[in-house]
Amino acid sequence: LHKQVMPFVLRRTKDQVLKDLPPKIIQDIFVDLSPHQKRLYDAFEGSSVKSEVAAAISGGDGAEGAGGGSSGSGGGTTHVFQALQYLRKLCSHPRLVMGTGKKAGKGTAAQVAAAYSPKFLALKQILLDCGVGVDPTAEVNAD
C-alpha cells in the first residue's frame, strides 16, 4: 500500500516551493494583566500549590511525577505541568480557570472579553494597524 500511495503524496518544503518567501517575523508584545487576572494570580501565589511546585522543582520531584504516580512525600503534590497549565490559561483568559458557571459581567461579549483579558485589546490594535478590520471610531469620523 505504501508503494502505491507514495507517488501521490507531495512532500515539499518551503525552500522547494518558493524561494522568495520572507522570513517569519516573531514579535513579543507585553500586556499587563487585568485586575481580575491579578486577583487570580495573587490567589495562586498565596496558595500552597506554589510552594509545592517550588519544592518539586528544587527537589527534582517534577520529573518523577510525570510517570503518572505521586511523589513519595504525601501523594497530593500538584504536578508542575498542571500548575503551568493553570497559569497559561489564567494569562490567556481568566474564564478558562474560573469555569463557565460564573457570570462575567454586563455588556457585549466583546466588551466582557476585553475587560477580563487585555490580550484581546492588543490583538484588535495589531489587526487594525495591519489594516484588518474596521475601527468603529474611524467610521464615525469619516461621515
CSV table of N, CA and C in Angstrom, one decimal, residues 2-137:
chain,number,residue,atom,x,y,z
A,2,HIS,N,2.0,1.2,0.8
A,2,HIS,CA,2.9,2.4,0.9
A,2,HIS,C,3.4,2.7,-0.5
A,3,LYS,N,3.9,1.7,-1.2
A,3,LYS,CA,4.5,1.9,-2.6
A,3,LYS,C,3.5,2.5,-3.6
A,4,GLN,N,2.2,2.1,-3.4
A,4,GLN,CA,1.2,2.5,-4.3
A,4,GLN,C,0.8,4.0,-4.0
A,5,VAL,N,0.8,4.4,-2.8
A,5,VAL,CA,0.4,5.7,-2.4
A,5,VAL,C,1.5,6.8,-2.5
A,6,MET,N,2.7,6.4,-2.4
A,6,MET,CA,3.8,7.4,-2.4
A,6,MET,C,3.9,8.3,-3.6
A,7,PRO,N,3.6,7.8,-4.8
A,7,PRO,CA,3.6,8.8,-6.0
A,7,PRO,C,2.6,9.9,-5.9
A,8,PHE,N,1.6,9.7,-5.1
A,8,PHE,CA,0.5,10.8,-4.9
A,8,PHE,C,0.7,11.7,-3.7
A,9,VAL,N,1.7,11.4,-2.9
A,9,VAL,CA,2.0,12.2,-1.7
A,9,VAL,C,3.0,13.2,-2.0
A,10,LEU,N,2.6,14.5,-1.8
A,10,LEU,CA,3.6,15.6,-2.1
A,10,LEU,C,4.3,15.9,-0.8
A,11,ARG,N,5.6,15.8,-0.8
A,11,ARG,CA,6.4,16.2,0.3
A,11,ARG,C,7.4,17.3,-0.2
A,12,ARG,N,7.0,18.5,0.0
A,12,ARG,CA,7.8,19.6,-0.4
A,12,ARG,C,8.0,20.6,0.8
A,13,THR,N,9.2,21.1,0.9
A,13,THR,CA,9.5,22.1,1.9
A,13,THR,C,9.3,23.5,1.3
A,14,LYS,N,9.3,24.5,2.2
A,14,LYS,CA,9.1,25.9,1.7
A,14,LYS,C,10.2,26.3,0.7
A,15,ASP,N,11.4,25.8,0.9
A,15,ASP,CA,12.5,26.1,0.0
A,15,ASP,C,12.3,25.6,-1.4
A,16,GLN,N,11.6,24.4,-1.5
A,16,GLN,CA,11.4,23.8,-2.8
A,16,GLN,C,10.2,24.5,-3.5
A,17,VAL,N,9.3,25.1,-2.8
A,17,VAL,CA,8.1,25.6,-3.3
A,17,VAL,C,8.3,27.1,-3.8
A,18,LEU,N,8.8,27.9,-3.0
A,18,LEU,CA,9.0,29.3,-3.3
A,18,LEU,C,10.3,29.8,-2.7
A,19,LYS,N,11.2,30.3,-3.5
A,19,LYS,CA,12.4,30.8,-2.9
A,19,LYS,C,12.4,32.2,-2.3
A,20,ASP,N,11.4,33.0,-2.7
A,20,ASP,CA,11.4,34.4,-2.3
A,20,ASP,C,10.4,34.7,-1.2
A,21,LEU,N,10.1,33.7,-0.4
A,21,LEU,CA,9.2,33.9,0.8
A,21,LEU,C,10.0,34.7,1.9
A,22,PRO,N,9.4,35.7,2.5
A,22,PRO,CA,10.2,36.4,3.5
A,22,PRO,C,10.3,35.5,4.7
A,23,PRO,N,11.3,35.8,5.6
A,23,PRO,CA,11.5,35.0,6.8
A,23,PRO,C,10.3,35.3,7.8
A,24,LYS,N,10.0,34.4,8.6
A,24,LYS,CA,9.0,34.6,9.6
A,24,LYS,C,9.4,35.6,10.6
A,25,ILE,N,8.5,36.5,10.9
A,25,ILE,CA,8.7,37.6,11.9
A,25,ILE,C,8.0,37.3,13.2
A,26,ILE,N,8.7,37.2,14.3
A,26,ILE,CA,8.1,36.9,15.6
A,26,ILE,C,8.3,38.2,16.4
A,27,GLN,N,7.1,38.7,17.0
A,27,GLN,CA,7.2,39.8,17.9
A,27,GLN,C,6.6,39.5,19.2
A,28,ASP,N,7.2,39.9,20.3
A,28,ASP,CA,6.7,39.7,21.6
A,28,ASP,C,6.1,41.1,22.0
A,29,ILE,N,4.8,41.0,22.4
A,29,ILE,CA,4.1,42.2,22.8
A,29,ILE,C,3.7,41.9,24.3
A,30,PHE,N,4.1,42.8,25.2
A,30,PHE,CA,3.8,42.6,26.6
A,30,PHE,C,2.6,43.3,26.9
A,31,VAL,N,1.7,42.6,27.6
A,31,VAL,CA,0.4,43.2,28.0
A,31,VAL,C,0.2,42.9,29.5
A,32,ASP,N,-0.2,44.0,30.3
A,32,ASP,CA,-0.4,43.8,31.7
A,32,ASP,C,-1.6,43.0,31.9
A,33,LEU,N,-1.7,42.3,33.1
A,33,LEU,CA,-2.8,41.5,33.5
A,33,LEU,C,-4.0,42.5,33.8
A,34,SER,N,-5.2,42.0,33.6
A,34,SER,CA,-6.4,42.8,34.1
A,34,SER,C,-6.5,42.7,35.6
A,35,PRO,N,-7.2,43.6,36.2
A,35,PRO,CA,-7.4,43.5,37.7
A,35,PRO,C,-7.9,42.1,38.1
A,36,HIS,N,-8.8,41.5,37.4
A,36,HIS,CA,-9.3,40.2,37.7
A,36,HIS,C,-8.3,39.1,37.6
A,37,GLN,N,-7.4,39.2,36.5
A,37,GLN,CA,-6.3,38.3,36.4
A,37,GLN,C,-5.3,38.4,37.5
A,38,LYS,N,-5.1,39.7,37.9
A,38,LYS,CA,-4.1,39.9,39.0
A,38,LYS,C,-4.6,39.3,40.3
A,39,ARG,N,-6.0,39.4,40.6
A,39,ARG,CA,-6.5,38.8,41.8
A,39,ARG,C,-6.3,37.2,41.8
A,40,LEU,N,-6.6,36.6,40.6
A,40,LEU,CA,-6.5,35.2,40.5
A,40,LEU,C,-5.0,34.8,40.6
A,41,TYR,N,-4.1,35.6,40.0
A,41,TYR,CA,-2.7,35.2,40.1
A,41,TYR,C,-2.2,35.4,41.5
A,42,ASP,N,-2.6,36.4,42.2
A,42,ASP,CA,-2.2,36.6,43.6
A,42,ASP,C,-2.8,35.5,44.5
A,43,ALA,N,-4.0,35.0,44.2
A,43,ALA,CA,-4.5,33.9,44.9
A,43,ALA,C,-3.7,32.6,44.7
A,44,PHE,N,-3.2,32.4,43.5
A,44,PHE,CA,-2.3,31.3,43.2
A,44,PHE,C,-1.0,31.5,43.9
A,45,GLU,N,-0.4,32.7,43.9
A,45,GLU,CA,0.8,33.0,44.6
A,45,GLU,C,0.7,32.7,46.1
A,46,GLY,N,-0.4,32.9,46.7
A,46,GLY,CA,-0.6,32.7,48.1
A,46,GLY,C,-1.0,31.3,48.5
A,47,SER,N,-1.3,30.5,47.5
A,47,SER,CA,-1.8,29.1,47.8
A,47,SER,C,-0.6,28.2,48.1
A,48,SER,N,-0.9,27.0,48.6
A,48,SER,CA,0.1,26.0,48.9
A,48,SER,C,0.6,25.4,47.6
A,49,VAL,N,-0.1,25.6,46.5
A,49,VAL,CA,0.3,24.9,45.2
A,49,VAL,C,1.7,25.5,44.8
A,50,LYS,N,1.8,26.8,45.0
A,50,LYS,CA,3.1,27.4,44.5
A,50,LYS,C,4.3,26.8,45.3
A,51,SER,N,4.1,26.7,46.6
A,51,SER,CA,5.2,26.1,47.4
A,51,SER,C,5.4,24.7,47.1
A,52,GLU,N,4.4,23.9,46.8
A,52,GLU,CA,4.5,22.5,46.4
A,52,GLU,C,5.3,22.4,45.1
A,53,VAL,N,5.0,23.3,44.1
A,53,VAL,CA,5.6,23.3,42.8
A,53,VAL,C,7.1,23.7,43.0
A,54,ALA,N,7.4,24.7,43.8
A,54,ALA,CA,8.8,25.1,44.0
A,54,ALA,C,9.5,24.0,44.7
A,55,ALA,N,8.9,23.2,45.6
A,55,ALA,CA,9.6,22.1,46.3
A,55,ALA,C,9.8,21.0,45.3
A,56,ALA,N,8.9,20.8,44.4
A,56,ALA,CA,9.0,19.7,43.4
A,56,ALA,C,10.1,20.0,42.4
A,57,ILE,N,10.3,21.3,42.1
A,57,ILE,CA,11.3,21.7,41.1
A,57,ILE,C,12.7,21.6,41.8
A,58,SER,N,12.8,22.2,43.0
A,58,SER,CA,14.1,22.2,43.7
A,58,SER,C,14.5,20.8,44.1
A,59,GLY,N,13.5,19.9,44.4
A,59,GLY,CA,13.8,18.6,44.9
A,59,GLY,C,13.9,17.6,43.7
A,60,GLY,N,13.5,18.0,42.5
A,60,GLY,CA,13.5,17.1,41.4
A,60,GLY,C,12.3,16.1,41.3
A,61,ASP,N,11.3,16.4,42.1
A,61,ASP,CA,10.1,15.5,42.1
A,61,ASP,C,9.3,15.8,40.9
A,62,GLY,N,9.4,16.9,40.2
A,62,GLY,CA,8.6,17.2,39.0
A,62,GLY,C,8.8,16.1,37.9
A,63,ALA,N,10.0,15.7,37.7
A,63,ALA,CA,10.3,14.7,36.6
A,63,ALA,C,9.8,13.3,37.1
A,64,GLU,N,9.8,13.0,38.3
A,64,GLU,CA,9.4,11.7,38.8
A,64,GLU,C,7.9,11.6,38.7
A,65,GLY,N,7.2,12.7,39.0
A,65,GLY,CA,5.7,12.7,39.0
A,65,GLY,C,5.2,12.6,37.6
A,66,ALA,N,6.0,12.7,36.5
A,66,ALA,CA,5.5,12.7,35.2
A,66,ALA,C,5.1,11.3,34.8
A,67,GLY,N,5.5,10.3,35.5
A,67,GLY,CA,5.1,8.9,35.1
A,67,GLY,C,3.7,8.5,35.5
A,68,GLY,N,3.0,9.4,36.1
A,68,GLY,CA,1.6,9.2,36.5
A,68,GLY,C,1.4,8.9,37.9
A,69,GLY,N,2.5,8.5,38.6
A,69,GLY,CA,2.4,8.2,40.0
A,69,GLY,C,2.6,9.5,40.9
A,70,SER,N,2.4,9.4,42.1
A,70,SER,CA,2.6,10.5,43.0
A,70,SER,C,4.0,10.5,43.6
A,71,SER,N,4.4,11.6,44.0
A,71,SER,CA,5.8,11.7,44.6
A,71,SER,C,5.7,11.0,46.0
A,72,GLY,N,6.9,10.7,46.5
A,72,GLY,CA,7.0,10.0,47.7
A,72,GLY,C,6.5,10.7,49.0
A,73,SER,N,6.4,12.1,48.9
A,73,SER,CA,6.0,12.8,50.1
A,73,SER,C,4.6,13.3,50.0
A,74,GLY,N,3.6,12.4,50.4
A,74,GLY,CA,2.2,12.8,50.6
A,74,GLY,C,1.3,12.4,49.5
A,75,GLY,N,1.7,12.2,48.3
A,75,GLY,CA,0.9,11.8,47.2
A,75,GLY,C,-0.1,12.8,46.7
A,76,GLY,N,-0.2,14.0,47.4
A,76,GLY,CA,-1.1,15.0,46.9
A,76,GLY,C,-0.5,16.2,46.2
A,77,THR,N,0.8,16.0,45.9
A,77,THR,CA,1.5,17.1,45.3
A,77,THR,C,1.0,17.4,43.9
A,78,THR,N,0.7,18.7,43.7
A,78,THR,CA,0.2,19.2,42.4
A,78,THR,C,1.3,19.1,41.4
A,79,HIS,N,1.1,18.5,40.3
A,79,HIS,CA,2.1,18.3,39.3
A,79,HIS,C,2.5,19.7,38.7
A,80,VAL,N,3.8,19.8,38.4
A,80,VAL,CA,4.3,21.1,37.9
A,80,VAL,C,3.7,21.5,36.6
A,81,PHE,N,3.4,20.6,35.8
A,81,PHE,CA,2.8,20.9,34.5
A,81,PHE,C,1.4,21.4,34.6
A,82,GLN,N,0.7,20.8,35.6
A,82,GLN,CA,-0.7,21.3,35.9
A,82,GLN,C,-0.7,22.7,36.4
A,83,ALA,N,0.3,23.1,37.2
A,83,ALA,CA,0.4,24.5,37.7
A,83,ALA,C,0.7,25.4,36.5
A,84,LEU,N,1.6,25.0,35.7
A,84,LEU,CA,2.0,25.8,34.5
A,84,LEU,C,0.8,26.0,33.6
A,85,GLN,N,0.0,24.9,33.4
A,85,GLN,CA,-1.2,25.0,32.5
A,85,GLN,C,-2.2,25.9,33.1
A,86,TYR,N,-2.4,25.9,34.5
A,86,TYR,CA,-3.3,26.8,35.1
A,86,TYR,C,-2.9,28.3,34.9
A,87,LEU,N,-1.6,28.6,35.0
A,87,LEU,CA,-1.1,29.9,34.8
A,87,LEU,C,-1.2,30.3,33.3
A,88,ARG,N,-1.0,29.4,32.4
A,88,ARG,CA,-1.1,29.7,31.0
A,88,ARG,C,-2.6,30.1,30.7
A,89,LYS,N,-3.5,29.3,31.2
A,89,LYS,CA,-4.9,29.6,31.0
A,89,LYS,C,-5.3,30.9,31.6
A,90,LEU,N,-4.8,31.2,32.8
A,90,LEU,CA,-5.1,32.4,33.5
A,90,LEU,C,-4.6,33.6,32.7
A,91,CYS,N,-3.5,33.5,32.1
A,91,CYS,CA,-2.9,34.6,31.3
A,91,CYS,C,-3.7,34.8,30.0
A,92,SER,N,-4.2,33.7,29.4
A,92,SER,CA,-4.9,33.7,28.2
A,92,SER,C,-6.3,34.4,28.4
A,93,HIS,N,-7.1,33.8,29.4
A,93,HIS,CA,-8.4,34.4,29.7
A,93,HIS,C,-8.8,33.8,31.0
A,94,PRO,N,-9.2,34.6,32.0
A,94,PRO,CA,-9.5,34.1,33.3
A,94,PRO,C,-10.7,33.1,33.4
A,95,ARG,N,-11.6,33.3,32.4
A,95,ARG,CA,-12.7,32.4,32.4
A,95,ARG,C,-12.3,30.9,32.1
A,96,LEU,N,-11.1,30.7,31.6
A,96,LEU,CA,-10.7,29.4,31.4
A,96,LEU,C,-10.4,28.6,32.7
A,97,VAL,N,-10.0,29.4,33.7
A,97,VAL,CA,-9.8,28.8,35.0
A,97,VAL,C,-10.9,28.9,36.0
A,98,MET,N,-11.8,29.9,35.7
A,98,MET,CA,-13.0,30.1,36.6
A,98,MET,C,-14.1,29.1,36.2
A,99,GLY,N,-14.1,28.6,35.0
A,99,GLY,CA,-15.3,27.8,34.5
A,99,GLY,C,-16.3,28.7,33.9
A,100,THR,N,-17.4,28.1,33.4
A,100,THR,CA,-18.4,28.9,32.7
A,100,THR,C,-19.6,29.2,33.6
A,101,GLY,N,-19.6,28.7,34.9
A,101,GLY,CA,-20.7,28.9,35.7
A,101,GLY,C,-20.9,30.3,36.3
A,102,LYS,N,-19.8,31.0,36.4
A,102,LYS,CA,-19.9,32.4,37.0
A,102,LYS,C,-20.2,33.4,35.9
A,103,LYS,N,-21.0,34.4,36.3
A,103,LYS,CA,-21.3,35.4,35.3
A,103,LYS,C,-20.1,36.3,35.1
A,104,ALA,N,-19.9,36.7,33.9
A,104,ALA,CA,-18.7,37.5,33.5
A,104,ALA,C,-19.0,39.0,33.8
A,105,GLY,N,-20.1,39.5,33.7
A,105,GLY,CA,-20.4,40.9,33.8
A,105,GLY,C,-21.4,41.3,32.8
A,106,LYS,N,-21.6,42.7,32.8
A,106,LYS,CA,-22.6,43.2,31.9
A,106,LYS,C,-21.9,43.7,30.7
A,107,GLY,N,-22.6,43.8,29.5
A,107,GLY,CA,-22.1,44.3,28.3
A,107,GLY,C,-22.0,43.2,27.2
A,108,THR,N,-21.6,43.6,26.1
A,108,THR,CA,-21.5,42.6,25.0
A,108,THR,C,-20.4,41.7,25.3
A,109,ALA,N,-20.4,40.6,24.5
A,109,ALA,CA,-19.3,39.6,24.7
A,109,ALA,C,-17.9,40.1,24.4
A,110,ALA,N,-17.8,41.0,23.5
A,110,ALA,CA,-16.5,41.6,23.1
A,110,ALA,C,-16.1,42.6,24.3
A,111,GLN,N,-17.0,43.3,24.9
A,111,GLN,CA,-16.6,44.2,26.0
A,111,GLN,C,-16.2,43.4,27.2
A,112,VAL,N,-16.9,42.3,27.5
A,112,VAL,CA,-16.6,41.4,28.6
A,112,VAL,C,-15.2,40.8,28.4
A,113,ALA,N,-15.0,40.3,27.2
A,113,ALA,CA,-13.7,39.6,26.9
A,113,ALA,C,-12.5,40.6,27.0
A,114,ALA,N,-12.7,41.9,26.6
A,114,ALA,CA,-11.7,42.9,26.7
A,114,ALA,C,-11.4,43.2,28.1
A,115,ALA,N,-12.5,43.3,28.9
A,115,ALA,CA,-12.3,43.7,30.3
A,115,ALA,C,-11.6,42.6,31.1
A,116,TYR,N,-11.8,41.4,30.8
A,116,TYR,CA,-11.2,40.3,31.5
A,116,TYR,C,-9.8,39.9,31.0
A,117,SER,N,-9.6,40.1,29.7
A,117,SER,CA,-8.3,39.8,29.1
A,117,SER,C,-7.8,40.9,28.2
A,118,PRO,N,-6.8,41.7,28.6
A,118,PRO,CA,-6.3,42.8,27.8
A,118,PRO,C,-5.7,42.3,26.5
A,119,LYS,N,-5.4,41.0,26.4
A,119,LYS,CA,-4.8,40.5,25.1
A,119,LYS,C,-5.7,40.7,23.9
A,120,PHE,N,-7.0,40.7,24.2
A,120,PHE,CA,-8.0,41.0,23.1
A,120,PHE,C,-7.8,42.4,22.6
A,121,LEU,N,-7.7,43.3,23.5
A,121,LEU,CA,-7.5,44.7,23.0
A,121,LEU,C,-6.2,44.9,22.2
A,122,ALA,N,-5.1,44.2,22.7
A,122,ALA,CA,-3.8,44.3,22.0
A,122,ALA,C,-3.9,43.6,20.6
A,123,LEU,N,-4.6,42.5,20.5
A,123,LEU,CA,-4.8,41.8,19.2
A,123,LEU,C,-5.6,42.7,18.3
A,124,LYS,N,-6.7,43.3,18.8
A,124,LYS,CA,-7.5,44.2,18.0
A,124,LYS,C,-6.7,45.4,17.4
A,125,GLN,N,-5.8,45.9,18.3
A,125,GLN,CA,-5.0,47.1,17.8
A,125,GLN,C,-4.0,46.6,16.8
A,126,ILE,N,-3.4,45.4,16.9
A,126,ILE,CA,-2.5,44.9,15.9
A,126,ILE,C,-3.2,44.7,14.6
A,127,LEU,N,-4.4,44.1,14.6
A,127,LEU,CA,-5.2,43.9,13.4
A,127,LEU,C,-5.5,45.2,12.7
A,128,LEU,N,-5.9,46.2,13.5
A,128,LEU,CA,-6.2,47.5,12.9
A,128,LEU,C,-5.0,48.1,12.3
A,129,ASP,N,-3.9,48.0,13.0
A,129,ASP,CA,-2.6,48.5,12.4
A,129,ASP,C,-2.2,47.9,11.1
A,130,CYS,N,-2.6,46.6,11.0
A,130,CYS,CA,-2.3,45.8,9.7
A,130,CYS,C,-3.4,46.1,8.7
A,131,GLY,N,-4.4,46.8,9.0
A,131,GLY,CA,-5.5,47.0,8.0
A,131,GLY,C,-6.5,46.0,8.0
A,132,VAL,N,-6.6,45.1,9.0
A,132,VAL,CA,-7.6,44.1,9.0
A,132,VAL,C,-8.7,44.6,10.0
A,133,GLY,N,-9.9,44.6,9.5
A,133,GLY,CA,-11.0,45.0,10.4
A,133,GLY,C,-11.2,46.5,10.2
A,134,VAL,N,-12.2,47.0,10.9
A,134,VAL,CA,-12.6,48.4,10.8
A,134,VAL,C,-12.7,49.0,12.2
A,135,ASP,N,-12.1,50.1,12.3
A,135,ASP,CA,-12.1,50.9,13.6
A,135,ASP,C,-13.5,51.6,13.7
A,136,PRO,N,-14.3,51.3,14.6
A,136,PRO,CA,-15.6,52.0,14.7
A,136,PRO,C,-15.5,53.5,14.9
A,137,THR,N,-14.5,54.0,15.5
A,137,THR,CA,-14.3,55.5,15.6
A,137,THR,C,-13.9,56.1,14.3
